[in-house]
Amino acid sequence: RRRGIRDAHELFLSYDQIEVEDIMLVRGELNLSEASLENAIILRNEFGKSWMVQLLAMTNEEIQEFCDEKRGNKSSIMALQRKLLRLDELKYMRTACPHNYVDRILQSLDAGKHVVVEFGSQSNMLSYMLAANLMTRRIHSSYVRKAEKFLQSKNPSDRPRPLVITIEEAHRFLDPSTVRQTIFGIIAREMRKYFVTLLVVDQRPSGIDNEVMSQVGTRITCLLNDDKDIEAIFTGVSGGQSLRSVLAKLDSKQQALILGHAVPMPVVVRTRAYDQKFYAEIGDTSWQEKSDEEVFAAAEAAKADLGF
């Protein structure tokens, strides 16, 4: 919004939207023990969606009383409460929200709109991991339901709109130590059958789990100098050794090697410049800079195309 982007909105999450499964995905960032997570399930079973709000408001005496009645572990619940207080530091967290912003994202995706989530100045890993995992878990659940409905009905109108989820700095979610925790690891391995694919963007592909890299069908790579990164790019690719010399000869700017399912053979391409000519050719017209006559002429042409 500060950059003047149209249709930009702030996104907030409320504590009642966070499920125990979301907390499990960031257990490493919060340093949560297995015992704390087990007690989170006890709290969820007792309080439902408001389990986290109830927990954060509890006094030591109330925690003790709860443990006496529900067989929870006091020290584990107190540790869970203490560590979840870190969520108060996240700028997008609210006790309650007037809207479900994640549902709005799903509605935009259903309408065929592109959705970009930016974290701005919130650069800490917990902020990034919690929001990205929470939103993607909801998208995952929605698409699994839609795909299963389509497979049962065989009705073309039930066919889910194919979705590509793009993640930048992908090694944060897909490195060997966290890939088992994040929803992105599941999507990379099995979501193609549910009409969802993953577009992985990273400057250090060696930081991504080998199992995930082997699932990436098409790869677009610019010049790389690190041997580990080069080796990661050619993981599971036949003839990878011969392509190393091709990769080494790429220009440092505007050249890339494409290999995999999308092309019949590896090919070197020159990328286009993102200038006014590029945006004009893809139909992204800056109407504010056009004269009234040009705008009206374009409107009449559009009406004719639609049959009016």
PDB file of C-alpha atoms in Angstrom:
ATOM      1  CA  ARG A   1       0.000   0.000   0.000  1.00  0.00           C
ATOM      2  CA  ARG A   2       2.892   2.368   0.767  1.00  0.00           C
ATOM      3  CA  ARG A   3       4.194   1.731  -2.759  1.00  0.00           C
ATOM      4  CA  GLY A   4       0.856   2.722  -4.284  1.00  0.00           C
ATOM      5  CA  ILE A   5      -0.159  -0.792  -5.352  1.00  0.00           C
ATOM      6  CA  ARG A   6      -3.850  -1.031  -6.205  1.00  0.00           C
ATOM      7  CA  ASP A   7      -6.033  -3.522  -4.319  1.00  0.00           C
ATOM      8  CA  ALA A   8      -3.425  -3.866  -1.548  1.00  0.00           C
ATOM      9  CA  HIS A   9      -4.881  -4.849   1.818  1.00  0.00           C
ATOM     10  CA  GLU A  10      -3.511  -5.454   5.271  1.00  0.00           C
ATOM     11  CA  LEU A  11      -3.783  -9.020   6.512  1.00  0.00           C
ATOM     12  CA  PHE A  12      -4.439  -9.935  10.137  1.00  0.00           C
ATOM     13  CA  LEU A  13      -4.784 -13.251  11.920  1.00  0.00           C
ATOM     14  CA  SER A  14      -6.648 -13.858  15.169  1.00  0.00           C
ATOM     15  CA  TYR A  15      -5.773 -16.335  17.889  1.00  0.00           C
ATOM     16  CA  ASP A  16      -8.995 -18.293  17.352  1.00  0.00           C
ATOM     17  CA  GLN A  17      -7.870 -19.043  13.785  1.00  0.00           C
ATOM     18  CA  ILE A  18      -4.716 -20.813  14.958  1.00  0.00           C
ATOM     19  CA  GLU A  19      -5.085 -24.561  15.325  1.00  0.00           C
ATOM     20  CA  VAL A  20      -2.831 -26.919  17.236  1.00  0.00           C
ATOM     21  CA  GLU A  21      -1.636 -28.281  13.876  1.00  0.00           C
ATOM     22  CA  ASP A  22      -0.434 -24.775  12.932  1.00  0.00           C
ATOM     23  CA  ILE A  23       1.590 -24.595  16.138  1.00  0.00           C
ATOM     24  CA  MET A  24       3.076 -28.012  15.396  1.00  0.00           C
ATOM     25  CA  LEU A  25       4.429 -26.651  12.106  1.00  0.00           C
ATOM     26  CA  VAL A  26       6.392 -23.923  13.933  1.00  0.00           C
ATOM     27  CA  ARG A  27       7.386 -25.988  16.962  1.00  0.00           C
ATOM     28  CA  GLY A  28      11.050 -25.518  16.062  1.00  0.00           C
ATOM     29  CA  GLU A  29      10.762 -21.721  15.997  1.00  0.00           C
ATOM     30  CA  LEU A  30       8.914 -21.716  19.329  1.00  0.00           C
ATOM     31  CA  ASN A  31      11.125 -24.445  20.819  1.00  0.00           C
ATOM     32  CA  LEU A  32       8.100 -26.463  21.933  1.00  0.00           C
ATOM     33  CA  SER A  33       8.419 -29.909  23.462  1.00  0.00           C
ATOM     34  CA  GLU A  34       6.262 -32.901  22.598  1.00  0.00           C
ATOM     35  CA  ALA A  35       4.685 -32.660  26.062  1.00  0.00           C
ATOM     36  CA  SER A  36       3.633 -29.047  25.443  1.00  0.00           C
ATOM     37  CA  LEU A  37       1.989 -30.007  22.152  1.00  0.00           C
ATOM     38  CA  GLU A  38       0.145 -32.894  23.800  1.00  0.00           C
ATOM     39  CA  ASN A  39      -1.204 -30.484  26.420  1.00  0.00           C
ATOM     40  CA  ALA A  40      -2.203 -28.063  23.652  1.00  0.00           C
ATOM     41  CA  ILE A  41      -4.454 -30.832  22.315  1.00  0.00           C
ATOM     42  CA  ILE A  42      -6.000 -31.232  25.797  1.00  0.00           C
ATOM     43  CA  LEU A  43      -6.687 -27.473  25.873  1.00  0.00           C
ATOM     44  CA  ARG A  44      -8.160 -27.562  22.351  1.00  0.00           C
ATOM     45  CA  ASN A  45     -10.461 -30.442  23.280  1.00  0.00           C
ATOM     46  CA  GLU A  46     -11.705 -28.464  26.286  1.00  0.00           C
ATOM     47  CA  PHE A  47     -12.018 -24.931  24.869  1.00  0.00           C
ATOM     48  CA  GLY A  48     -12.394 -25.498  21.124  1.00  0.00           C
ATOM     49  CA  LYS A  49     -11.328 -22.648  18.821  1.00  0.00           C
ATOM     50  CA  SER A  50     -10.711 -20.301  21.750  1.00  0.00           C
ATOM     51  CA  TRP A  51      -8.101 -22.584  23.337  1.00  0.00           C
ATOM     52  CA  MET A  52      -5.227 -20.170  22.778  1.00  0.00           C
ATOM     53  CA  VAL A  53      -7.103 -17.086  24.015  1.00  0.00           C
ATOM     54  CA  GLN A  54      -8.114 -19.025  27.125  1.00  0.00           C
ATOM     55  CA  LEU A  55      -4.572 -20.276  27.707  1.00  0.00           C
ATOM     56  CA  LEU A  56      -2.930 -16.862  27.375  1.00  0.00           C
ATOM     57  CA  ALA A  57      -5.424 -15.394  29.869  1.00  0.00           C
ATOM     58  CA  MET A  58      -4.924 -18.105  32.519  1.00  0.00           C
ATOM     59  CA  THR A  59      -3.248 -17.401  35.848  1.00  0.00           C
ATOM     60  CA  ASN A  60      -0.995 -19.966  37.531  1.00  0.00           C
ATOM     61  CA  GLU A  61      -3.856 -20.903  39.861  1.00  0.00           C
ATOM     62  CA  GLU A  62      -6.236 -21.422  36.937  1.00  0.00           C
ATOM     63  CA  ILE A  63      -3.667 -23.607  35.182  1.00  0.00           C
ATOM     64  CA  GLN A  64      -3.312 -25.714  38.340  1.00  0.00           C
ATOM     65  CA  GLU A  65      -7.095 -26.015  38.631  1.00  0.00           C
ATOM     66  CA  PHE A  66      -7.359 -27.027  34.962  1.00  0.00           C
ATOM     67  CA  CYS A  67      -4.671 -29.686  35.397  1.00  0.00           C
ATOM     68  CA  ASP A  68      -6.411 -31.119  38.455  1.00  0.00           C
ATOM     69  CA  GLU A  69      -9.668 -31.481  36.521  1.00  0.00           C
ATOM     70  CA  LYS A  70      -8.413 -32.452  33.050  1.00  0.00           C
ATOM     71  CA  ARG A  71      -5.202 -34.336  33.840  1.00  0.00           C
ATOM     72  CA  GLY A  72      -2.983 -31.831  32.106  1.00  0.00           C
ATOM     73  CA  ASN A  73       0.625 -31.241  33.060  1.00  0.00           C
ATOM     74  CA  LYS A  74       1.122 -27.913  34.817  1.00  0.00           C
ATOM     75  CA  SER A  75       4.770 -27.355  33.888  1.00  0.00           C
ATOM     76  CA  SER A  76       4.128 -28.225  30.213  1.00  0.00           C
ATOM     77  CA  ILE A  77       1.109 -25.913  29.999  1.00  0.00           C
ATOM     78  CA  MET A  78       3.004 -23.071  31.681  1.00  0.00           C
ATOM     79  CA  ALA A  79       5.899 -23.559  29.252  1.00  0.00           C
ATOM     80  CA  LEU A  80       3.426 -23.562  26.344  1.00  0.00           C
ATOM     81  CA  GLN A  81       1.810 -20.361  27.620  1.00  0.00           C
ATOM     82  CA  ARG A  82       5.170 -18.656  28.067  1.00  0.00           C
ATOM     83  CA  LYS A  83       6.356 -19.520  24.563  1.00  0.00           C
ATOM     84  CA  LEU A  84       3.077 -18.649  22.854  1.00  0.00           C
ATOM     85  CA  LEU A  85       3.319 -15.147  24.341  1.00  0.00           C
ATOM     86  CA  ARG A  86       5.912 -14.543  21.615  1.00  0.00           C
ATOM     87  CA  LEU A  87       3.014 -14.369  19.157  1.00  0.00           C
ATOM     88  CA  ASP A  88       1.975 -11.057  20.742  1.00  0.00           C
ATOM     89  CA  GLU A  89       5.092  -9.557  19.144  1.00  0.00           C
ATOM     90  CA  LEU A  90       3.824 -10.338  15.624  1.00  0.00           C
ATOM     91  CA  LYS A  91       2.274  -7.231  14.083  1.00  0.00           C
ATOM     92  CA  TYR A  92      -0.441  -9.130  12.231  1.00  0.00           C
ATOM     93  CA  MET A  93      -1.785 -11.008  15.287  1.00  0.00           C
ATOM     94  CA  ARG A  94      -5.037  -9.821  16.883  1.00  0.00           C
ATOM     95  CA  THR A  95      -7.187 -11.128  19.725  1.00  0.00           C
ATOM     96  CA  ALA A  96     -10.133 -10.983  17.317  1.00  0.00           C
ATOM     97  CA  CYS A  97     -10.558  -9.936  13.676  1.00  0.00           C
ATOM     98  CA  PRO A  98     -13.678  -8.448  12.033  1.00  0.00           C
ATOM     99  CA  HIS A  99     -13.012 -10.548   8.916  1.00  0.00           C
ATOM    100  CA  ASN A 100     -11.474 -13.906   8.122  1.00  0.00           C
ATOM    101  CA  TYR A 101      -8.673 -12.727   5.862  1.00  0.00           C
ATOM    102  CA  VAL A 102      -7.609 -16.267   4.947  1.00  0.00           C
ATOM    103  CA  ASP A 103     -11.120 -16.962   3.622  1.00  0.00           C
ATOM    104  CA  ARG A 104     -10.821 -13.806   1.533  1.00  0.00           C
ATOM    105  CA  ILE A 105      -7.614 -15.161   0.012  1.00  0.00           C
ATOM    106  CA  LEU A 106      -9.401 -18.429  -0.825  1.00  0.00           C
ATOM    107  CA  GLN A 107     -12.264 -16.481  -2.418  1.00  0.00           C
ATOM    108  CA  SER A 108      -9.798 -14.526  -4.555  1.00  0.00           C
ATOM    109  CA  LEU A 109      -8.115 -17.749  -5.684  1.00  0.00           C
ATOM    110  CA  ASP A 110     -11.508 -19.275  -6.542  1.00  0.00           C
ATOM    111  CA  ALA A 111     -12.207 -16.188  -8.660  1.00  0.00           C
ATOM    112  CA  GLY A 112      -8.987 -16.739 -10.595  1.00  0.00           C
ATOM    113  CA  LYS A 113      -7.120 -13.801  -9.071  1.00  0.00           C
ATOM    114  CA  HIS A 114      -3.417 -13.758  -8.267  1.00  0.00           C
ATOM    115  CA  VAL A 115      -2.637 -13.245  -4.578  1.00  0.00           C
ATOM    116  CA  VAL A 116       0.723 -11.950  -3.339  1.00  0.00           C
ATOM    117  CA  VAL A 117       1.484 -11.993   0.396  1.00  0.00           C
ATOM    118  CA  GLU A 118       4.299  -9.667   1.466  1.00  0.00           C
ATOM    119  CA  PHE A 119       5.713  -9.537   4.972  1.00  0.00           C
ATOM    120  CA  GLY A 120       7.295  -6.095   4.633  1.00  0.00           C
ATOM    121  CA  SER A 121       9.467  -5.238   7.622  1.00  0.00           C
ATOM    122  CA  GLN A 122       8.497  -8.426   9.497  1.00  0.00           C
ATOM    123  CA  SER A 123      11.635 -10.355   8.744  1.00  0.00           C
ATOM    124  CA  ASN A 124      11.778 -12.715  11.726  1.00  0.00           C
ATOM    125  CA  MET A 125      11.436 -16.391  10.936  1.00  0.00           C
ATOM    126  CA  LEU A 126       8.503 -17.070  13.276  1.00  0.00           C
ATOM    127  CA  SER A 127       6.386 -14.382  11.608  1.00  0.00           C
ATOM    128  CA  TYR A 128       7.147 -15.771   8.164  1.00  0.00           C
ATOM    129  CA  MET A 129       6.693 -19.440   9.040  1.00  0.00           C
ATOM    130  CA  LEU A 130       3.452 -19.097  11.030  1.00  0.00           C
ATOM    131  CA  ALA A 131       1.538 -17.005   8.489  1.00  0.00           C
ATOM    132  CA  ALA A 132       2.768 -18.903   5.435  1.00  0.00           C
ATOM    133  CA  ASN A 133       2.083 -22.322   6.944  1.00  0.00           C
ATOM    134  CA  LEU A 134      -1.322 -21.306   8.319  1.00  0.00           C
ATOM    135  CA  MET A 135      -2.554 -19.879   5.014  1.00  0.00           C
ATOM    136  CA  THR A 136      -1.137 -22.732   2.960  1.00  0.00           C
ATOM    137  CA  ARG A 137      -2.675 -25.362   5.266  1.00  0.00           C
ATOM    138  CA  ARG A 138      -6.097 -23.803   4.619  1.00  0.00           C
ATOM    139  CA  ILE A 139      -5.469 -23.766   0.866  1.00  0.00           C
ATOM    140  CA  HIS A 140      -4.292 -27.390   1.051  1.00  0.00           C
ATOM    141  CA  SER A 141      -7.450 -28.478   2.908  1.00  0.00           C
ATOM    142  CA  SER A 142      -9.701 -26.570   0.513  1.00  0.00           C
ATOM    143  CA  TYR A 143      -8.143 -28.107  -2.591  1.00  0.00           C
ATOM    144  CA  VAL A 144      -8.169 -31.626  -1.172  1.00  0.00           C
ATOM    145  CA  ARG A 145     -11.936 -31.280  -0.557  1.00  0.00           C
ATOM    146  CA  LYS A 146     -12.542 -29.855  -4.034  1.00  0.00           C
ATOM    147  CA  ALA A 147     -10.453 -32.532  -5.750  1.00  0.00           C
ATOM    148  CA  GLU A 148     -12.195 -35.347  -3.894  1.00  0.00           C
ATOM    149  CA  LYS A 149     -15.597 -33.880  -4.785  1.00  0.00           C
ATOM    150  CA  PHE A 150     -14.586 -33.685  -8.458  1.00  0.00           C
ATOM    151  CA  LEU A 151     -13.268 -37.251  -8.469  1.00  0.00           C
ATOM    152  CA  GLN A 152     -16.583 -38.467  -7.050  1.00  0.00           C
ATOM    153  CA  SER A 153     -18.926 -36.418  -9.237  1.00  0.00           C
ATOM    154  CA  LYS A 154     -16.879 -36.357 -12.478  1.00  0.00           C
ATOM    155  CA  ASN A 155     -18.738 -33.108 -13.154  1.00  0.00           C
ATOM    156  CA  PRO A 156     -16.559 -30.640 -15.149  1.00  0.00           C
ATOM    157  CA  SER A 157     -18.065 -27.755 -13.166  1.00  0.00           C
ATOM    158  CA  ASP A 158     -16.585 -29.259  -9.977  1.00  0.00           C
ATOM    159  CA  ARG A 159     -13.067 -29.370 -11.405  1.00  0.00           C
ATOM    160  CA  PRO A 160     -10.816 -27.179  -9.211  1.00  0.00           C
ATOM    161  CA  ARG A 161      -9.008 -24.304 -10.869  1.00  0.00           C
ATOM    162  CA  PRO A 162      -5.313 -25.346 -11.071  1.00  0.00           C
ATOM    163  CA  LEU A 163      -3.199 -23.440  -8.564  1.00  0.00           C
ATOM    164  CA  VAL A 164       0.504 -22.622  -8.424  1.00  0.00           C
ATOM    165  CA  ILE A 165       1.904 -21.670  -5.012  1.00  0.00           C
ATOM    166  CA  THR A 166       5.138 -19.689  -5.297  1.00  0.00           C
ATOM    167  CA  ILE A 167       7.526 -19.480  -2.357  1.00  0.00           C
ATOM    168  CA  GLU A 168      10.591 -17.257  -2.325  1.00  0.00           C
ATOM    169  CA  GLU A 169      13.551 -18.040  -0.088  1.00  0.00           C
ATOM    170  CA  ALA A 170      12.273 -21.614  -0.330  1.00  0.00           C
ATOM    171  CA  HIS A 171      15.107 -23.110   1.735  1.00  0.00           C
ATOM    172  CA  ARG A 172      13.449 -21.585   4.821  1.00  0.00           C
ATOM    173  CA  PHE A 173      10.545 -24.012   4.369  1.00  0.00           C
ATOM    174  CA  LEU A 174      12.167 -26.885   2.508  1.00  0.00           C
ATOM    175  CA  ASP A 175      15.548 -27.432   4.138  1.00  0.00           C
ATOM    176  CA  PRO A 176      16.126 -30.979   5.466  1.00  0.00           C
ATOM    177  CA  SER A 177      15.571 -29.987   9.112  1.00  0.00           C
ATOM    178  CA  THR A 178      12.161 -28.292   8.588  1.00  0.00           C
ATOM    179  CA  VAL A 179      10.670 -29.899   5.477  1.00  0.00           C
ATOM    180  CA  ARG A 180       8.922 -32.554   7.579  1.00  0.00           C
ATOM    181  CA  GLN A 181       7.299 -29.821   9.682  1.00  0.00           C
ATOM    182  CA  THR A 182       5.996 -27.534   6.943  1.00  0.00           C
ATOM    183  CA  ILE A 183       2.947 -27.984   4.750  1.00  0.00           C
ATOM    184  CA  PHE A 184       5.101 -27.097   1.740  1.00  0.00           C
ATOM    185  CA  GLY A 185       6.925 -30.406   1.988  1.00  0.00           C
ATOM    186  CA  ILE A 186       3.589 -32.227   1.683  1.00  0.00           C
ATOM    187  CA  ILE A 187       2.556 -30.100  -1.297  1.00  0.00           C
ATOM    188  CA  ALA A 188       5.863 -30.712  -3.065  1.00  0.00           C
ATOM    189  CA  ARG A 189       5.483 -34.463  -2.697  1.00  0.00           C
ATOM    190  CA  GLU A 190       1.805 -35.189  -3.304  1.00  0.00           C
ATOM    191  CA  MET A 191      -0.368 -32.214  -4.213  1.00  0.00           C
ATOM    192  CA  ARG A 192      -0.210 -32.474  -8.011  1.00  0.00           C
ATOM    193  CA  LYS A 193      -3.079 -34.961  -7.864  1.00  0.00           C
ATOM    194  CA  TYR A 194      -5.083 -32.239  -6.076  1.00  0.00           C
ATOM    195  CA  PHE A 195      -4.463 -29.622  -8.827  1.00  0.00           C
ATOM    196  CA  VAL A 196      -1.822 -27.746  -6.798  1.00  0.00           C
ATOM    197  CA  THR A 197       1.824 -27.363  -7.789  1.00  0.00           C
ATOM    198  CA  LEU A 198       4.727 -25.622  -6.110  1.00  0.00           C
ATOM    199  CA  LEU A 199       6.979 -23.023  -7.755  1.00  0.00           C
ATOM    200  CA  VAL A 200      10.211 -22.957  -5.767  1.00  0.00           C
ATOM    201  CA  VAL A 201      12.354 -19.792  -5.952  1.00  0.00           C
ATOM    202  CA  ASP A 202      15.735 -19.738  -4.242  1.00  0.00           C
ATOM    203  CA  GLN A 203      19.280 -18.447  -4.712  1.00  0.00           C
ATOM    204  CA  ARG A 204      20.783 -21.376  -2.799  1.00  0.00           C
ATOM    205  CA  PRO A 205      19.164 -24.588  -4.083  1.00  0.00           C
ATOM    206  CA  SER A 206      21.646 -26.663  -2.086  1.00  0.00           C
ATOM    207  CA  GLY A 207      19.696 -25.673   1.031  1.00  0.00           C
ATOM    208  CA  ILE A 208      16.583 -27.511  -0.198  1.00  0.00           C
ATOM    209  CA  ASP A 209      15.896 -31.117   0.775  1.00  0.00           C
ATOM    210  CA  ASN A 210      17.009 -33.622  -1.886  1.00  0.00           C
ATOM    211  CA  GLU A 211      13.678 -35.455  -1.828  1.00  0.00           C
ATOM    212  CA  VAL A 212      11.854 -32.223  -2.644  1.00  0.00           C
ATOM    213  CA  MET A 213      14.336 -31.308  -5.380  1.00  0.00           C
ATOM    214  CA  SER A 214      13.766 -34.688  -7.014  1.00  0.00           C
ATOM    215  CA  GLN A 215      10.040 -33.819  -7.244  1.00  0.00           C
ATOM    216  CA  VAL A 216      10.648 -30.550  -9.116  1.00  0.00           C
ATOM    217  CA  GLY A 217       9.703 -31.404 -12.710  1.00  0.00           C
ATOM    218  CA  THR A 218      10.891 -28.278 -14.534  1.00  0.00           C
ATOM    219  CA  ARG A 219      13.888 -26.192 -13.513  1.00  0.00           C
ATOM    220  CA  ILE A 220      14.922 -22.737 -14.670  1.00  0.00           C
ATOM    221  CA  THR A 221      18.397 -21.798 -13.493  1.00  0.00           C
ATOM    222  CA  CYS A 222      20.621 -18.815 -14.070  1.00  0.00           C
ATOM    223  CA  LEU A 223      24.398 -18.791 -13.618  1.00  0.00           C
ATOM    224  CA  LEU A 224      25.559 -20.559 -10.446  1.00  0.00           C
ATOM    225  CA  ASN A 225      29.080 -20.650  -9.057  1.00  0.00           C
ATOM    226  CA  ASP A 226      28.801 -22.801  -5.947  1.00  0.00           C
ATOM    227  CA  ASP A 227      29.451 -26.505  -6.594  1.00  0.00           C
ATOM    228  CA  LYS A 228      26.831 -27.585  -4.039  1.00  0.00           C
ATOM    229  CA  ASP A 229      24.164 -25.436  -5.710  1.00  0.00           C
ATOM    230  CA  ILE A 230      25.063 -26.798  -9.138  1.00  0.00           C
ATOM    231  CA  GLU A 231      24.911 -30.362  -7.841  1.00  0.00           C
ATOM    232  CA  ALA A 232      21.488 -29.685  -6.289  1.00  0.00           C
ATOM    233  CA  ILE A 233      20.096 -28.318  -9.564  1.00  0.00           C
ATOM    234  CA  PHE A 234      20.993 -31.513 -11.415  1.00  0.00           C
ATOM    235  CA  THR A 235      19.702 -33.881  -8.707  1.00  0.00           C
ATOM    236  CA  GLY A 236      17.736 -36.625 -10.447  1.00  0.00           C
ATOM    237  CA  VAL A 237      18.470 -35.214 -13.934  1.00  0.00           C
ATOM    238  CA  SER A 238      19.909 -37.590 -16.522  1.00  0.00           C
ATOM    239  CA  GLY A 239      22.936 -36.140 -18.301  1.00  0.00           C
ATOM    240  CA  GLY A 240      23.495 -33.631 -15.541  1.00  0.00           C
ATOM    241  CA  GLN A 241      27.278 -33.783 -15.840  1.00  0.00           C
ATOM    242  CA  SER A 242      27.226 -32.659 -19.480  1.00  0.00           C
ATOM    243  CA  LEU A 243      24.887 -29.769 -18.614  1.00  0.00           C
ATOM    244  CA  ARG A 244      27.327 -28.395 -16.042  1.00  0.00           C
ATOM    245  CA  SER A 245      29.491 -26.955 -18.831  1.00  0.00           C
ATOM    246  CA  VAL A 246      26.418 -25.296 -20.385  1.00  0.00           C
ATOM    247  CA  LEU A 247      25.484 -23.749 -17.044  1.00  0.00           C
ATOM    248  CA  ALA A 248      29.035 -22.480 -16.505  1.00  0.00           C
ATOM    249  CA  LYS A 249      28.952 -20.590 -19.836  1.00  0.00           C
ATOM    250  CA  LEU A 250      25.745 -18.644 -19.162  1.00  0.00           C
ATOM    251  CA  ASP A 251      25.902 -14.855 -19.065  1.00  0.00           C
ATOM    252  CA  SER A 252      25.495 -13.428 -15.578  1.00  0.00           C
ATOM    253  CA  LYS A 253      22.417 -11.470 -16.711  1.00  0.00           C
ATOM    254  CA  GLN A 254      19.334 -12.376 -18.750  1.00  0.00           C
ATOM    255  CA  GLN A 255      20.324 -15.935 -19.615  1.00  0.00           C
ATOM    256  CA  ALA A 256      18.841 -19.076 -18.110  1.00  0.00           C
ATOM    257  CA  LEU A 257      18.894 -22.824 -18.660  1.00  0.00           C
ATOM    258  CA  ILE A 258      15.511 -24.587 -18.783  1.00  0.00           C
ATOM    259  CA  LEU A 259      15.341 -28.347 -18.331  1.00  0.00           C
ATOM    260  CA  GLY A 260      12.723 -30.877 -17.345  1.00  0.00           C
ATOM    261  CA  HIS A 261       9.145 -31.764 -18.228  1.00  0.00           C
ATOM    262  CA  ALA A 262       8.220 -28.448 -19.871  1.00  0.00           C
ATOM    263  CA  VAL A 263      10.780 -28.714 -22.699  1.00  0.00           C
ATOM    264  CA  PRO A 264      11.737 -31.648 -24.960  1.00  0.00           C
ATOM    265  CA  MET A 265      15.419 -31.008 -24.299  1.00  0.00           C
ATOM    266  CA  PRO A 266      17.484 -28.605 -22.146  1.00  0.00           C
ATOM    267  CA  VAL A 267      17.534 -25.173 -23.764  1.00  0.00           C
ATOM    268  CA  VAL A 268      19.206 -21.830 -23.019  1.00  0.00           C
ATOM    269  CA  VAL A 269      16.917 -18.788 -23.214  1.00  0.00           C
ATOM    270  CA  ARG A 270      17.366 -15.035 -22.913  1.00  0.00           C
ATOM    271  CA  THR A 271      14.878 -13.449 -20.532  1.00  0.00           C
ATOM    272  CA  ARG A 272      13.020 -10.299 -21.492  1.00  0.00           C
ATOM    273  CA  ALA A 273      13.536  -6.937 -19.837  1.00  0.00           C
ATOM    274  CA  TYR A 274      10.707  -5.819 -17.558  1.00  0.00           C
ATOM    275  CA  ASP A 275      10.197  -2.474 -19.304  1.00  0.00           C
ATOM    276  CA  GLN A 276       7.208  -0.517 -20.644  1.00  0.00           C
ATOM    277  CA  LYS A 277       7.272  -2.477 -23.913  1.00  0.00           C
ATOM    278  CA  PHE A 278       7.002  -5.778 -22.016  1.00  0.00           C
ATOM    279  CA  TYR A 279       4.005  -4.688 -19.945  1.00  0.00           C
ATOM    280  CA  ALA A 280       2.280  -3.165 -22.986  1.00  0.00           C
ATOM    281  CA  GLU A 281       2.663  -6.412 -24.943  1.00  0.00           C
ATOM    282  CA  ILE A 282       1.166  -8.551 -22.163  1.00  0.00           C
ATOM    283  CA  GLY A 283      -1.833  -6.232 -21.973  1.00  0.00           C
ATOM    284  CA  ASP A 284      -0.990  -4.337 -18.786  1.00  0.00           C
ATOM    285  CA  THR A 285      -1.973  -0.912 -20.088  1.00  0.00           C
ATOM    286  CA  SER A 286      -1.431   2.245 -18.044  1.00  0.00           C
ATOM    287  CA  TRP A 287      -4.782   3.885 -18.752  1.00  0.00           C
ATOM    288  CA  GLN A 288      -3.923   6.944 -16.674  1.00  0.00           C
ATOM    289  CA  GLU A 289      -1.339   7.890 -19.299  1.00  0.00           C
ATOM    290  CA  LYS A 290      -3.746   7.436 -22.247  1.00  0.00           C
ATOM    291  CA  SER A 291      -5.820  10.237 -23.755  1.00  0.00           C
ATOM    292  CA  ASP A 292      -9.612  10.181 -23.409  1.00  0.00           C
ATOM    293  CA  GLU A 293      -9.954   9.338 -27.113  1.00  0.00           C
ATOM    294  CA  GLU A 294      -7.716   6.266 -26.748  1.00  0.00           C
ATOM    295  CA  VAL A 295      -9.594   5.074 -23.659  1.00  0.00           C
ATOM    296  CA  PHE A 296     -13.011   5.473 -25.330  1.00  0.00           C
ATOM    297  CA  ALA A 297     -11.786   3.718 -28.489  1.00  0.00           C
ATOM    298  CA  ALA A 298     -10.488   0.784 -26.430  1.00  0.00           C
ATOM    299  CA  ALA A 299     -13.792   0.627 -24.537  1.00  0.00           C
ATOM    300  CA  GLU A 300     -15.781   0.475 -27.780  1.00  0.00           C
ATOM    301  CA  ALA A 301     -13.514  -2.286 -29.102  1.00  0.00           C
ATOM    302  CA  ALA A 302     -13.973  -4.260 -25.873  1.00  0.00           C
ATOM    303  CA  LYS A 303     -17.774  -3.870 -26.096  1.00  0.00           C
ATOM    304  CA  ALA A 304     -17.688  -5.134 -29.683  1.00  0.00           C
ATOM    305  CA  ASP A 305     -15.615  -8.150 -28.634  1.00  0.00           C
ATOM    306  CA  LEU A 306     -18.235  -8.972 -25.997  1.00  0.00           C
ATOM    307  CA  GLY A 307     -21.073  -8.696 -28.526  1.00  0.00           C
ATOM    308  CA  PHE A 308     -22.636  -5.451 -27.282  1.00  0.00           C
TER     309      PHE A 308
END
